[in-house]
C-alpha cells in the first residue's frame, strides 16, 4: 500500500471526466424539462382514510367524476378499486379538445396504477394518498387510462377512457 | 519493458476500449434522447 | 505456483449454496416462458390449473425464485468462496456461516409453502395491502437474517485475517466481496423494518392495518441496493477473473476498481426514491435529490466499463489480437465461462442505458410500470447477473466437485442461445413499454391492447421460448457434470487476474473501512431521514389486508 496519491491512467482520467460531463448533461436536460417546461412528478396532495373514502358523503370520491372549475378547466375525481370488481369510477370521461384536466386519484383497497396512454400522466395510486397531475388534451380522440400496478387477478382488465371531443 | 509494465499501466494504450466506449456513448445519447423527446412532446403535468 | 486450496468440507459448503440456487432457478425458470407465451396468445395456464392457479401465481414463483432465491444463494456462496480463497484462510467460525445458510434454507421453504398454496400471490414486491399468509413474510425474514449471519461470518474471517496481516493490502476479490456483503447488511434494514414492524404483525392479526406508502418507502430502501447486491458479484468476476480466463489478461487498475466498490457502498442506498418518482406521498424535491444521486452512482459503473474492457483488451492483445476491434475475436470465446460473461456484459450496456432512462426523474413518466421495466431488468438481473453466474458456475462446479464440465460446447451454445433469446424478448418488451403496454398484465387477455402491439407480443413469446431452451441446456450441463464420473486430472485453477499496476501503488485510504462506512450511513440519514421521519410521524395504519387473487 502506498501513501502516494492514486495513479490514474491518462485514458481513464479522460473517460472519467467525460462520464461526469455526460451525466451533468442528462441532469441538466431533466431539470429543464421539470422546472422550465413544468413536466413534474406527483407531489403530496392530500391524505385520506381508504376505509371510508368511497362512502363518506364529504369525500369527493363518494361521487367520483368530472367537475368543471372554470371554462376549459376540470377536476376529475377518480376512484380505483379491486372490490367488488377491478375498475375505475367513473369508467369514462368526456371533455372538449383544449381542456385542462387535473386528475385526483385514490384507491379504496389495494395499490393501483394510473396511466393515460399517449400522455405524461402515469402515477401510482396508493390507498391513503391522493395522486394528482394535470394534463391538457389538445387532440380529439380516445385516451385509455389503464392500471399499471398489480392489484389482484383482474389487474389486466382494469381500464377506463377519456373521450376528447373536437 | 515487461518489468515496467508491472509497476504501472501507462505503457498500455487501450485504444480499442475507447472505441467501444464511444460507440456506447453514442447509443446512450440516441436511446435516452429518443425517450426524452417523447416526454417533451407530451407536455406539462402541472 | 500452487494455488490455495479449499478443504473438501468448505467446497461442500459452497456447493450447497450452488445447489439451492440452481434448484430455485430450474423451478423459477419454468414459469418465465409461461408469461411470455401468454403474451403471444399461447396461454398454457388453463392447462396447469390443478397445480398453479393463475398467471399471477406463476409470476410470483418466477420472481421470487429467480430474482430473490437464485441470486441470494449463488451470491452468498460466491462471496464466501472469494473471501476464503482471497484471504487464503478458512472461515473464522464455520458454524456461524452454516447457521446462516440453514436459516436461509428454512426461510425459502417457509415462503415457498404459501406461494405454492396460492396463499401468497403478491409478486416479488409484495406491496401491501395485498396480504399474504404470515409464513411468506416470516420466510423472507429468515432468508434476510440468514444472509446477515453469513455476512457476519465473513466479517469475522476478515478481522482474523487482518490481525494476522496488519500491513497487507486486502486481496481484491476478498475486498470486493466484503464490500458487497456490507452493502447488503446496510440496505436490508429497510425491508427488515417493513416486515417486522408492519407486515408480519399485520399478517398475524396483531395490528389491524398498514401504511402502504410507508411500506413502499421501506421496501425501496432495500430494493435499489438489492440490484447492486446482484450485480457486484458479477463485477467482481468481470474485474478480477474474466480477464484471466479470456486470455491471461491483467486487471487494468486495481485502485480504481476498489474506488468504484467504495462508491457503490456509499451511493447505492440513498437513492431509492428513483423507484418512487410517481408515488404521491413523497415530496418532489427529495425525488429530485435522489435522481441526482442516481446519476452519481452511474459514474462507478462507467469506471467499471472502462477498467473491465481495458483488462479484456489486454487479454485480447496478449492473444495476438490487433486492430481497434479485432482483438475481441481473440478472446477465449470457446471457453463457456468466458463466452457467457462476455455476452452478459454486452447486453449490460443496454441494461445500463435503460436504467439511466428509468432513473432520469420525469423521464420516468414515460416508462413507469410499463413493459419497458421488465424488459430492462431482464437485461440486468436476468442477463448481466444470471448469465454471468451461469458462466462462473462453468468453472466453479468443476472446481468444487472435481468433475469435468460436461459438453463444454453445449455450454458455449447455451450462452449464445440466451443472448439471442434475450435480445428478441427484451427488445420487444422495451418497445411495448414505449408504446404504453403496462407490466404485470396478461396482455394476451387485456381488453385494451391495440393491434400494433401484436407483432411485439409475438416476439415476446418467441424470445421466451428461446430462453427456455437455453435454461434447459444450462440445467442439463450442470446436472450431467454433477453426475459425471469423469474427473478432472489436475485441480481446476481458480482464475484470478493479476494487477497491471504494482499493488504497492494502491493508496492506503482504499483499504480503510471506517470513513466509507460513516460516509454511507451519513448520506442515508441525510437524504432518507427527513422523509422517513415525516412518514413515520404521520403514520396511518388504515389499510386492512386484501386477498384479491
XYZ file of C-alpha atoms in Angstrom:
761
model
C 0.000 0.000 0.000
C 1.117 3.480 -0.709
C 0.734 6.862 0.900
C 1.099 8.455 -2.535
C -1.912 9.852 -4.349
C -3.704 7.429 -6.631
C -2.239 6.871 -10.061
C -4.774 7.097 -12.879
C -4.023 6.217 -16.491
C -4.497 9.288 -18.719
C -7.078 7.492 -20.906
C -9.086 6.557 -17.869
C -8.829 10.033 -16.382
C -10.259 11.475 -19.593
C -13.023 8.900 -19.617
C -13.962 9.755 -16.043
C -14.126 13.470 -16.837
C -16.167 12.734 -19.940
C -18.558 10.478 -17.980
C -19.111 13.203 -15.422
C -19.823 15.761 -18.160
C -22.306 13.415 -19.813
C -24.151 12.816 -16.533
C -24.294 16.557 -15.887
C -25.782 16.959 -19.357
C -28.549 14.446 -18.577
C -29.195 16.088 -15.217
C -29.496 19.460 -16.933
C -31.910 18.094 -19.512
C -34.260 16.631 -16.912
C -34.046 19.826 -14.856
C -35.025 21.949 -17.857
C -37.989 19.659 -18.503
C -39.020 19.708 -14.839
C -38.516 23.322 -13.867
C -38.638 25.041 -17.257
C -41.416 23.121 -19.011
C -43.458 22.063 -15.994
C -43.124 18.330 -16.618
C -43.248 17.321 -12.981
C -43.753 14.213 -10.908
C -46.625 13.982 -8.391
C -46.332 15.829 -5.072
C -48.085 15.039 -1.772
C -51.620 16.279 -2.332
C -53.857 15.050 0.453
C -54.213 12.090 2.763
C -57.468 10.190 3.124
C -58.805 7.233 5.055
C -59.100 4.452 2.490
C -61.739 2.670 4.589
C -64.281 5.459 4.126
C -63.005 7.438 1.139
C -65.554 5.861 -1.208
C -68.533 6.081 1.162
C -68.110 9.214 3.290
C -70.524 11.793 1.800
C -67.961 14.554 2.415
C -65.382 12.753 0.299
C -65.351 13.755 -3.390
C -64.648 10.094 -4.216
C -68.054 9.076 -2.859
C -69.328 10.715 -6.024
C -66.391 10.355 -8.434
C -66.465 12.198 -11.738
C -65.704 15.377 -13.589
C -66.260 18.871 -12.158
C -65.825 21.989 -14.260
C -63.858 24.538 -12.221
C -63.794 27.270 -14.847
C -64.298 27.249 -18.610
C -61.950 24.646 -20.083
C -60.598 23.649 -16.669
C -61.743 20.489 -14.941
C -61.093 18.446 -11.838
C -61.541 14.712 -12.299
C -62.024 12.689 -9.101
C -61.303 9.084 -9.904
C -61.630 6.098 -7.597
C -59.641 2.951 -8.320
C -60.766 -0.266 -6.698
C -60.426 -4.034 -6.908
C -63.511 -4.750 -4.811
C -66.187 -5.624 -5.832
C -64.589 -5.626 -9.308
C -61.424 -4.191 -10.814
C -62.392 -0.829 -12.280
C -62.081 2.905 -12.178
C -65.018 5.099 -11.296
C -66.015 6.792 -13.480
C -65.232 4.479 -16.365
C -65.488 7.217 -18.932
C -64.936 10.968 -19.019
C -65.769 13.284 -21.895
C -64.125 16.679 -22.323
C -63.785 19.041 -25.301
C -60.409 19.427 -27.002
C -58.218 22.056 -25.396
C -59.386 21.168 -21.881
C -57.012 21.049 -18.985
C -57.910 18.290 -16.544
C -56.494 17.794 -13.045
C -56.757 14.159 -12.036
C -57.210 13.345 -8.358
C -56.969 9.596 -7.983
C -57.130 7.390 -4.919
C -57.852 3.785 -4.020
C -60.312 2.298 -1.548
C -58.454 -1.021 -1.312
C -55.090 -2.125 -2.760
C -52.407 -0.247 -4.697
C -53.160 0.540 -8.315
C -51.567 2.482 -11.106
C -52.983 5.148 -13.388
C -51.535 5.777 -16.823
C -53.294 7.746 -19.530
C -51.973 6.460 -22.842
C -50.028 8.900 -25.018
C -49.804 11.487 -22.225
C -47.400 12.181 -19.373
C -49.991 11.123 -16.790
C -48.532 7.981 -15.220
C -48.510 7.505 -11.469
C -49.086 5.179 -8.554
C -52.441 5.086 -6.792
C -51.863 4.281 -3.142
C -54.573 3.772 -0.531
C -54.460 6.628 1.971
C -52.896 9.018 -0.542
C -54.233 11.153 -3.362
C -52.244 11.332 -6.588
C -52.584 14.411 -8.738
C -51.294 15.531 -12.130
C -52.769 17.956 -14.646
C -52.941 17.189 -18.333
C -54.018 19.348 -21.258
C -55.845 17.468 -24.025
C -55.360 19.243 -27.338
C -56.036 16.453 -29.803
C -59.505 14.896 -30.071
C -59.645 11.140 -29.644
C -59.978 8.367 -27.072
C -57.304 8.094 -24.421
C -57.431 4.919 -22.357
C -56.369 5.056 -18.751
C -55.017 1.742 -17.612
C -53.920 0.185 -14.352
C -50.140 -0.258 -14.201
C -49.691 -1.901 -10.809
C -50.600 -5.458 -9.913
C -53.845 -5.289 -7.923
C -55.082 -8.882 -7.995
C -56.398 -11.239 -10.643
C -58.398 -8.581 -12.508
C -55.469 -6.194 -12.922
C -55.355 -6.791 -16.666
C -58.966 -5.779 -17.278
C -58.847 -2.557 -15.281
C -59.141 0.464 -17.527
C -61.232 3.462 -18.441
C -61.266 6.102 -21.160
C -61.165 9.834 -21.685
C -63.037 10.928 -24.764
C -61.806 14.215 -26.131
C -64.394 15.675 -28.482
C -63.467 18.150 -31.230
C 9.560 -3.064 -20.707
C 7.892 -6.096 -19.190
C 9.155 -5.154 -15.767
C 7.997 -1.588 -16.126
C 4.529 -2.678 -17.178
C 4.141 -4.349 -13.852
C 4.798 -1.150 -11.987
C 2.415 0.973 -13.914
C -0.234 0.658 -16.593
C 0.759 3.780 -18.542
C 2.530 1.888 -21.329
C -0.632 0.034 -22.263
C -2.817 2.140 -24.519
C -6.308 0.647 -24.653
C -7.440 2.277 -27.901
C -9.996 -0.441 -28.573
C -11.574 0.266 -25.203
C -12.006 3.915 -26.079
C -13.564 2.961 -29.416
C -16.076 0.622 -27.736
C -16.966 3.240 -25.172
C -17.524 5.866 -27.874
C -19.996 3.518 -29.555
C -21.668 3.004 -26.173
C -21.949 6.722 -25.510
C -23.465 7.432 -28.920
C -26.000 4.635 -28.416
C -26.831 6.001 -24.976
C -27.372 9.511 -26.288
C -29.625 8.215 -29.083
C -31.812 5.979 -26.933
C -32.012 8.330 -23.970
C -32.644 11.269 -26.295
C -35.491 9.437 -28.039
C -37.282 8.781 -24.751
C -36.614 12.322 -23.577
C -38.173 13.678 -26.764
C -41.305 11.574 -26.135
C -41.528 13.163 -22.693
C -41.077 16.689 -24.024
C -43.604 16.219 -26.825
C -46.301 15.223 -24.314
C -46.054 18.448 -22.361
C -46.605 19.854 -18.906
C -48.149 17.987 -15.964
C -48.795 20.903 -13.630
C 2.834 -21.754 -8.297
C 0.344 -23.830 -6.377
C -2.949 -22.157 -5.570
C -4.520 -22.022 -2.137
C -6.803 -24.997 -1.666
C -10.190 -25.152 -0.020
C -10.907 -28.233 2.087
C -13.466 -30.792 0.957
C -15.866 -29.606 3.655
C -15.507 -25.996 2.512
C -16.138 -26.987 -1.083
C -19.245 -28.845 0.011
C -20.476 -25.761 1.852
C -20.058 -23.527 -1.201
C -21.560 -26.289 -3.323
C -24.693 -26.455 -1.195
C -25.305 -22.761 -1.942
C -24.947 -23.539 -5.632
C -27.332 -26.472 -5.332
C -30.151 -24.443 -3.750
C -29.538 -21.612 -6.210
C -29.770 -23.869 -9.253
C -32.802 -25.728 -7.906
C -34.557 -22.377 -7.460
C -33.554 -21.287 -10.950
C -34.817 -24.500 -12.515
C -38.276 -24.195 -10.944
C -38.485 -20.424 -11.356
C -37.433 -20.547 -14.993
C -40.246 -22.940 -15.852
C -42.665 -20.060 -15.356
C -40.826 -17.347 -17.271
C -41.779 -18.777 -20.659
C -45.373 -19.241 -19.498
C -45.665 -15.473 -19.024
C -44.038 -14.862 -22.395
C -46.266 -17.419 -24.148
C -49.350 -15.842 -22.623
C -48.328 -12.516 -24.176
C -48.067 -14.162 -27.570
C -51.532 -15.675 -27.152
C -50.457 -19.218 -26.291
C -51.832 -19.337 -22.755
C -50.827 -22.565 -21.025
C -52.084 -21.600 -17.569
C -55.585 -23.068 -18.027
C -53.974 -26.486 -18.566
C -51.929 -26.445 -15.353
C -54.710 -25.124 -13.164
C -54.694 -28.082 -10.747
C -51.109 -27.149 -9.885
C -50.799 -23.405 -10.461
C -53.973 -21.409 -10.157
C -53.190 -18.336 -12.178
C -50.850 -16.265 -14.282
C -50.049 -14.287 -11.145
C -49.210 -17.286 -9.026
C -46.810 -18.316 -11.782
C -45.380 -14.799 -11.935
C -44.864 -14.825 -8.158
C -42.993 -18.128 -8.341
C -40.889 -16.809 -11.224
C -40.000 -13.537 -9.497
C -39.352 -14.889 -6.020
C -37.303 -17.916 -7.083
C -35.291 -16.262 -9.846
C -34.805 -12.734 -8.573
C -34.539 -13.482 -4.861
C -33.578 -17.110 -4.213
C -31.301 -17.975 -7.163
C -29.404 -14.709 -6.771
C -29.085 -14.655 -2.987
C -27.885 -18.237 -2.655
C -25.461 -18.007 -5.550
C -24.117 -14.710 -4.262
C -23.626 -15.825 -0.666
C -21.825 -18.939 -1.907
C -19.633 -16.968 -4.321
C -18.776 -14.256 -1.778
C -17.879 -16.891 0.815
C -15.635 -18.596 -1.717
C -13.956 -15.304 -2.629
C -13.283 -14.393 0.981
C -11.715 -17.761 1.784
C -9.760 -18.049 -1.449
C -8.769 -14.379 -1.494
C -7.595 -14.289 2.107
C -6.123 -17.803 1.837
C -7.649 -18.889 5.106
C -10.629 -20.875 6.351
C -13.674 -19.173 7.851
C -13.095 -17.934 11.370
C -16.271 -19.568 12.589
C -17.647 -22.047 10.039
C -20.541 -22.990 12.321
C -21.857 -19.439 12.205
C -21.869 -19.493 8.400
C -23.618 -22.857 8.429
C -26.284 -21.472 10.764
C -26.766 -18.576 8.346
C -27.083 -20.923 5.391
C -29.650 -23.137 7.096
C -31.678 -20.132 8.228
C -31.876 -19.127 4.584
C -32.944 -22.622 3.545
C -35.662 -22.774 6.210
C -36.777 -19.308 5.097
C -37.099 -20.370 1.468
C -39.171 -23.408 2.437
C -41.386 -21.320 4.739
C -42.029 -18.798 1.961
C -42.473 -21.454 -0.723
C -45.321 -23.265 1.032
C -47.817 -20.355 0.970
C -46.696 -19.400 -2.546
C -47.409 -22.895 -3.864
C -50.687 -22.983 -1.936
C -51.741 -19.753 -3.705
C -51.746 -18.008 -0.322
C -49.063 -15.501 -1.269
C -49.773 -14.423 -4.834
C -48.331 -10.985 -4.155
C -45.411 -10.980 -6.648
C -41.854 -10.432 -5.514
C -42.546 -6.834 -4.465
C -45.375 -7.950 -2.079
C -46.832 -4.432 -1.885
C -49.378 -4.180 0.931
C -52.295 -4.074 1.425
C -52.188 -7.233 -0.674
C -51.929 -9.623 2.226
C -50.068 -12.911 2.048
C -50.022 -15.706 4.579
C -47.708 -14.894 7.515
C -45.350 -17.738 6.623
C -44.401 -15.867 3.440
C -43.204 -12.831 5.403
C -41.554 -14.973 8.046
C -39.743 -16.944 5.337
C -38.440 -13.770 3.687
C -37.260 -12.523 7.069
C -35.353 -15.731 7.682
C -33.682 -15.503 4.276
C -32.529 -11.959 5.047
C -31.429 -12.798 8.594
C -29.611 -15.902 7.351
C -27.736 -13.807 4.798
C -26.815 -11.358 7.589
C -25.434 -14.176 9.720
C -23.381 -15.461 6.797
C -22.143 -11.908 6.289
C -21.093 -11.662 9.932
C -19.146 -14.888 9.465
C -17.313 -13.270 6.546
C -16.507 -10.113 8.512
C -15.164 -12.162 11.440
C -12.971 -14.014 8.982
C -11.688 -10.699 7.655
C -10.937 -9.387 11.167
C -8.991 -12.580 11.935
C -7.030 -12.201 8.698
C -6.364 -8.523 9.390
C -4.983 -9.401 12.824
C -2.633 -11.895 11.211
C -1.720 -9.499 8.376
C -1.875 -5.986 9.785
C 0.064 -4.331 6.946
C -1.144 -6.198 3.916
C -3.494 -4.897 1.227
C -6.738 -6.905 1.265
C -6.698 -9.078 -1.873
C -9.163 -7.648 -4.391
C -11.679 -10.486 -4.662
C -11.968 -10.721 -0.879
C -12.143 -6.954 -0.518
C -14.857 -6.550 -3.141
C -16.852 -9.459 -1.698
C -16.724 -7.982 1.788
C -17.926 -4.604 0.489
C -20.803 -6.359 -1.264
C -21.738 -8.232 1.922
C -21.569 -4.991 3.905
C -23.731 -3.140 1.387
C -26.314 -5.877 1.861
C -26.235 -5.544 5.650
C -26.858 -1.807 5.456
C -29.560 -1.779 2.827
C -31.667 -4.677 4.095
C -32.554 -2.629 7.181
C -35.372 -1.189 5.046
C -37.155 -4.401 4.150
C -36.483 -5.849 7.603
C -38.220 -2.844 9.154
C -41.087 -3.141 6.702
C -41.707 -6.784 7.526
C -41.015 -6.743 11.257
C -42.871 -3.543 12.162
C -45.791 -3.869 9.755
C -46.297 -6.871 7.508
C -45.559 -9.724 9.887
C -47.599 -8.452 12.890
C -50.371 -7.489 10.452
C -50.462 -10.926 8.803
C -50.561 -12.495 12.272
C -53.537 -10.326 13.202
C -51.662 -8.308 15.826
C -52.314 -4.980 14.088
C -55.373 -4.169 12.013
C -53.792 -2.192 9.208
C -50.675 -0.964 7.454
C -49.483 2.258 5.837
C -48.872 1.334 2.183
C -46.881 4.476 1.315
C -44.503 3.963 4.234
C -44.210 0.267 3.370
C -43.179 1.132 -0.196
C -40.597 3.552 1.114
C -39.067 0.888 3.360
C -39.201 -1.607 0.511
C -37.304 0.595 -1.953
C -34.738 1.496 0.673
C -33.661 -2.099 0.113
C -34.968 -2.526 -3.411
C -32.423 -0.497 -5.302
C -29.259 -1.520 -3.458
C -30.598 -5.042 -3.980
C -29.707 -4.654 -7.640
C -26.148 -3.745 -6.652
C -26.063 -6.786 -4.402
C -26.913 -8.736 -7.566
C -24.543 -7.028 -9.978
C -21.453 -6.503 -7.791
C -20.585 -10.222 -7.648
C -20.735 -10.227 -11.449
C -18.486 -7.139 -11.429
C -16.019 -8.988 -9.179
C -15.819 -11.739 -11.737
C -15.593 -9.305 -14.671
C -12.884 -7.235 -12.983
C -10.703 -9.897 -11.477
C -11.453 -13.246 -13.098
C -12.717 -12.765 -16.635
C -9.545 -11.022 -17.953
C -7.523 -14.020 -16.796
C -9.930 -16.500 -18.378
C -10.229 -14.504 -21.580
C -6.520 -14.666 -22.326
C -4.323 -14.263 -19.286
C -5.027 -10.535 -19.170
C -4.272 -8.381 -16.191
C -6.609 -6.174 -14.242
C -6.100 -2.695 -15.649
C -6.479 -0.649 -12.486
C -6.604 -2.122 -9.012
C -7.036 1.294 -7.373
C -9.966 2.418 -9.476
C -11.667 -0.956 -9.110
C -11.510 -0.541 -5.348
C -12.641 3.055 -5.546
C -15.684 2.062 -7.582
C -16.679 -0.517 -4.955
C -16.428 2.118 -2.248
C -18.582 4.484 -4.265
C -21.147 1.717 -4.660
C -21.166 1.211 -0.904
C -21.709 4.917 -0.252
C -24.156 5.709 -3.034
C -26.281 2.674 -3.748
C -28.707 3.044 -0.824
C -29.534 6.772 -0.637
C -31.350 6.864 -3.968
C -34.330 4.545 -3.549
C -36.851 7.256 -4.397
C -35.977 6.790 -8.042
C -38.326 3.813 -7.845
C -40.944 6.102 -6.307
C -40.845 9.104 -8.635
C -44.567 8.765 -9.272
C -45.601 7.921 -5.699
C -47.978 10.535 -4.297
C -46.597 10.669 -0.755
C -43.024 11.852 -1.319
C -42.087 15.498 -1.976
C -40.635 16.094 -5.453
C -37.597 17.913 -4.076
C -36.442 14.699 -2.389
C -37.192 12.701 -5.507
C -35.027 15.150 -7.425
C -32.163 14.822 -4.932
C -32.351 11.034 -5.232
C -32.292 11.343 -9.012
C -29.066 13.348 -8.848
C -27.549 10.710 -6.557
C -28.665 8.083 -9.052
C -26.754 9.860 -11.788
C -23.744 9.825 -9.447
C -23.910 6.078 -8.903
C -23.829 5.642 -12.672
C -20.299 7.013 -12.516
C -18.606 3.993 -10.888
C -20.338 1.769 -13.436
C -18.771 3.873 -16.184
C -15.399 3.380 -14.460
C -16.114 -0.335 -14.301
C -16.880 -0.398 -18.004
C -13.511 1.199 -18.754
C -11.412 -0.963 -16.443
C -13.081 -4.217 -17.430
C -12.887 -3.567 -21.164
C -9.287 -2.361 -20.913
C -8.368 -5.526 -18.991
C -10.081 -7.608 -21.658
C -8.270 -5.665 -24.378
C -5.043 -6.511 -22.581
C -6.018 -10.182 -22.741
C -7.029 -9.950 -26.414
C -3.776 -8.270 -27.416
C -1.778 -10.861 -25.468
C -3.567 -13.483 -27.550
C -2.282 -11.714 -30.653
C -5.300 -9.515 -31.265
C -4.774 -6.467 -33.486
C -6.785 -3.505 -34.677
C -9.392 -1.420 -32.938
C -11.973 -4.165 -32.571
C -10.362 -7.324 -33.969
C -8.813 -8.232 -30.582
C -12.304 -9.025 -29.349
C -12.322 -12.105 -31.549
C -9.061 -13.269 -29.956
C -10.603 -13.651 -26.525
C -11.203 -17.255 -25.438
C -14.731 -17.461 -26.789
C -14.547 -21.259 -26.815
C -14.446 -21.258 -23.014
C -18.127 -21.308 -21.953
C -17.366 -19.297 -18.846
C -15.809 -16.548 -20.975
C -18.488 -16.600 -23.660
C -21.293 -16.388 -21.102
C -19.747 -13.471 -19.229
C -18.762 -11.519 -22.344
C -22.261 -11.848 -23.775
C -23.714 -10.883 -20.406
C -21.504 -7.804 -20.409
C -22.555 -6.784 -23.917
C -26.242 -6.843 -23.001
C -25.474 -4.982 -19.795
C -24.623 -1.941 -21.909
C -28.243 -1.779 -22.970
C -29.431 -2.577 -19.463
C -27.430 0.406 -18.286
C -28.941 2.713 -20.885
C -32.473 1.651 -19.976
C -31.692 2.053 -16.296
C -30.401 5.553 -16.905
C -33.662 6.433 -18.635
C -35.770 4.941 -15.812
C -33.761 6.859 -13.252
C -33.998 10.207 -15.045
C -36.628 11.812 -12.822
C -39.539 12.958 -15.026
C -38.445 10.732 -17.937
C -39.853 8.010 -15.696
C -43.345 9.310 -16.537
C -42.925 7.735 -19.975
C -41.675 4.428 -18.612
C -43.001 3.814 -15.121
C -44.559 0.361 -14.720
C -44.648 -0.233 -18.441
C -43.277 -3.367 -20.101
C -40.061 -1.358 -20.520
C -39.235 -2.164 -16.876
C -39.230 -5.974 -17.101
C -37.535 -5.510 -20.478
C -34.828 -3.567 -18.658
C -34.320 -5.880 -15.735
C -34.178 -8.957 -17.902
C -31.037 -7.376 -19.370
C -29.621 -6.634 -15.946
C -30.558 -9.216 -13.343
C -31.658 -11.863 -15.821
C -28.663 -11.480 -18.131
C -25.773 -9.391 -16.810
C -26.173 -11.144 -13.456
C -27.739 -14.502 -14.295
C -25.758 -15.282 -17.435
C -22.558 -14.235 -15.632
C -23.399 -16.502 -12.718
C -24.011 -19.324 -15.188
C -20.600 -18.551 -16.658
C -18.982 -18.581 -13.222
C -20.609 -21.915 -12.418
C -18.985 -23.390 -15.546
C -15.654 -23.289 -13.742
C -16.890 -23.238 -10.160
C -18.830 -26.503 -10.331
C -15.852 -28.459 -11.740
C -13.650 -26.798 -9.114
C -15.989 -27.775 -6.282
C -16.765 -31.311 -7.441
C -13.568 -32.274 -9.229
C -15.737 -33.337 -12.189
C -15.009 -32.362 -15.762
C -17.529 -29.945 -17.268
C -19.953 -31.968 -19.368
C -20.040 -30.956 -23.048
C -18.385 -27.506 -22.912
C -19.574 -26.905 -26.475
C -23.182 -27.172 -25.352
C -22.351 -24.743 -22.566
C -20.979 -22.238 -25.105
C -24.098 -22.711 -27.214
C -26.246 -22.186 -24.107
C -24.718 -18.752 -23.578
C -25.318 -17.757 -27.210
C -28.892 -19.036 -27.173
C -29.582 -16.984 -24.049
C -28.049 -13.947 -25.734
C -30.194 -14.285 -28.847
C -33.374 -15.130 -26.939
C -32.895 -12.215 -24.613
C -32.293 -9.743 -27.428
C -35.595 -10.745 -29.028
C -37.531 -10.844 -25.750
C -36.101 -7.733 -24.203
C -36.203 -5.587 -27.314
C -39.881 -6.410 -27.769
C -40.609 -5.601 -24.118
C -38.818 -2.250 -24.322
C -40.732 -1.284 -27.442
C -44.041 -2.419 -25.944
C -43.331 -0.256 -22.926
C -42.688 2.780 -25.099
C -45.971 2.070 -26.893
C -47.681 2.172 -23.474
C -48.078 -1.515 -22.584
C -48.231 -1.984 -18.801
C -46.107 -4.532 -16.943
C -47.529 -7.385 -14.859
C -50.519 -7.834 -17.139
C -51.553 -10.978 -19.043
C -51.569 -8.916 -22.231
C -52.945 -11.801 -24.254
C -56.265 -11.201 -22.488
C -56.215 -7.468 -21.731
C -59.145 -5.671 -23.386
C -57.267 -2.513 -24.337
C -54.453 -3.978 -26.437
C -54.282 -2.182 -29.806
C -53.389 -4.232 -32.891
C -49.989 -2.548 -33.280
C -48.742 -4.329 -30.141
C -49.401 -7.774 -31.576
C -46.202 -8.309 -33.543
C -44.175 -7.355 -30.467
C -46.220 -9.624 -28.205
C -45.442 -12.445 -30.614
C -41.712 -11.650 -30.318
C -42.011 -11.796 -26.530
C -43.278 -15.379 -26.897
C -40.532 -16.325 -29.339
C -37.847 -14.851 -27.092
C -39.296 -16.692 -24.100
C -39.195 -19.991 -25.985
C -35.553 -19.496 -26.941
C -34.644 -18.566 -23.371
C -36.402 -21.687 -22.158
C -34.212 -23.818 -24.437
C -31.115 -22.067 -23.101
C -32.202 -22.579 -19.486
C -32.780 -26.267 -20.177
C -29.293 -26.562 -21.723
C -27.782 -24.923 -18.645
C -29.513 -27.273 -16.248
C -28.542 -30.275 -18.371
C -24.885 -29.260 -18.353
C -24.949 -28.694 -14.591
C -26.762 -31.922 -13.844
C -24.640 -34.053 -16.165
C -21.451 -32.524 -14.762
C -22.521 -33.254 -11.210
C -23.483 -36.840 -12.116
C -20.497 -37.431 -14.376
C -17.871 -39.986 -13.421
C -15.211 -38.175 -15.405
C -12.972 -36.332 -13.006
C -10.539 -33.563 -13.812
C -6.906 -34.610 -13.958
C -5.484 -31.672 -12.040
C -7.113 -29.262 -9.651
C -9.224 -26.749 -11.555
C -7.401 -23.437 -11.483
C -9.294 -20.562 -9.917
C -8.986 -17.718 -12.425
C -7.681 -14.627 -10.676
C -6.133 -11.882 -12.783
C -3.007 -10.126 -11.575
C -2.988 -6.376 -11.317
C -1.316 -4.450 -14.121
C -0.266 -1.848 -11.580
C 2.120 -2.704 -8.779
C -0.131 -3.281 -5.770
C 2.324 -1.307 -3.669
C 0.972 1.737 -5.519
C -2.612 1.224 -4.326
C -3.248 4.097 -1.922
C -3.654 3.198 1.701
C -7.008 5.040 2.018
C -8.574 2.497 -0.326
C -8.090 -0.169 2.325
C -9.615 1.787 5.215
C -13.172 0.853 6.072
C -14.375 3.336 8.647
C -14.542 6.561 6.583
C -16.563 4.901 3.829
C -18.982 3.282 6.261
C -19.555 6.555 8.118
C -19.998 8.303 4.785
C -22.571 5.762 3.641
C -24.571 6.000 6.871
C -24.389 9.791 6.993
C -25.668 10.118 3.441
C -28.549 7.745 4.176
C -29.563 9.776 7.219
C -29.282 12.976 5.227
C -31.397 12.030 2.227
C -33.766 9.475 3.768
C -34.051 10.868 7.280
C -36.375 13.830 6.743
C -38.844 11.946 4.529
C -38.901 8.822 6.682
C -39.285 10.950 9.810
C -42.274 12.665 8.279
C -43.879 9.457 7.042
C -43.403 7.748 10.387
C -44.648 10.768 12.341
C -47.820 10.783 10.237
C -48.164 7.018 10.025
C -51.713 5.880 9.277
C -52.281 2.166 9.736
C -55.550 2.465 7.881
C -55.231 -0.225 5.225
C -56.688 -3.587 6.170
C -55.476 -6.577 4.181
C -56.920 -7.825 0.896
C -56.701 -11.160 -0.847
C -57.857 -10.346 -4.348
C -56.238 -13.123 -6.362
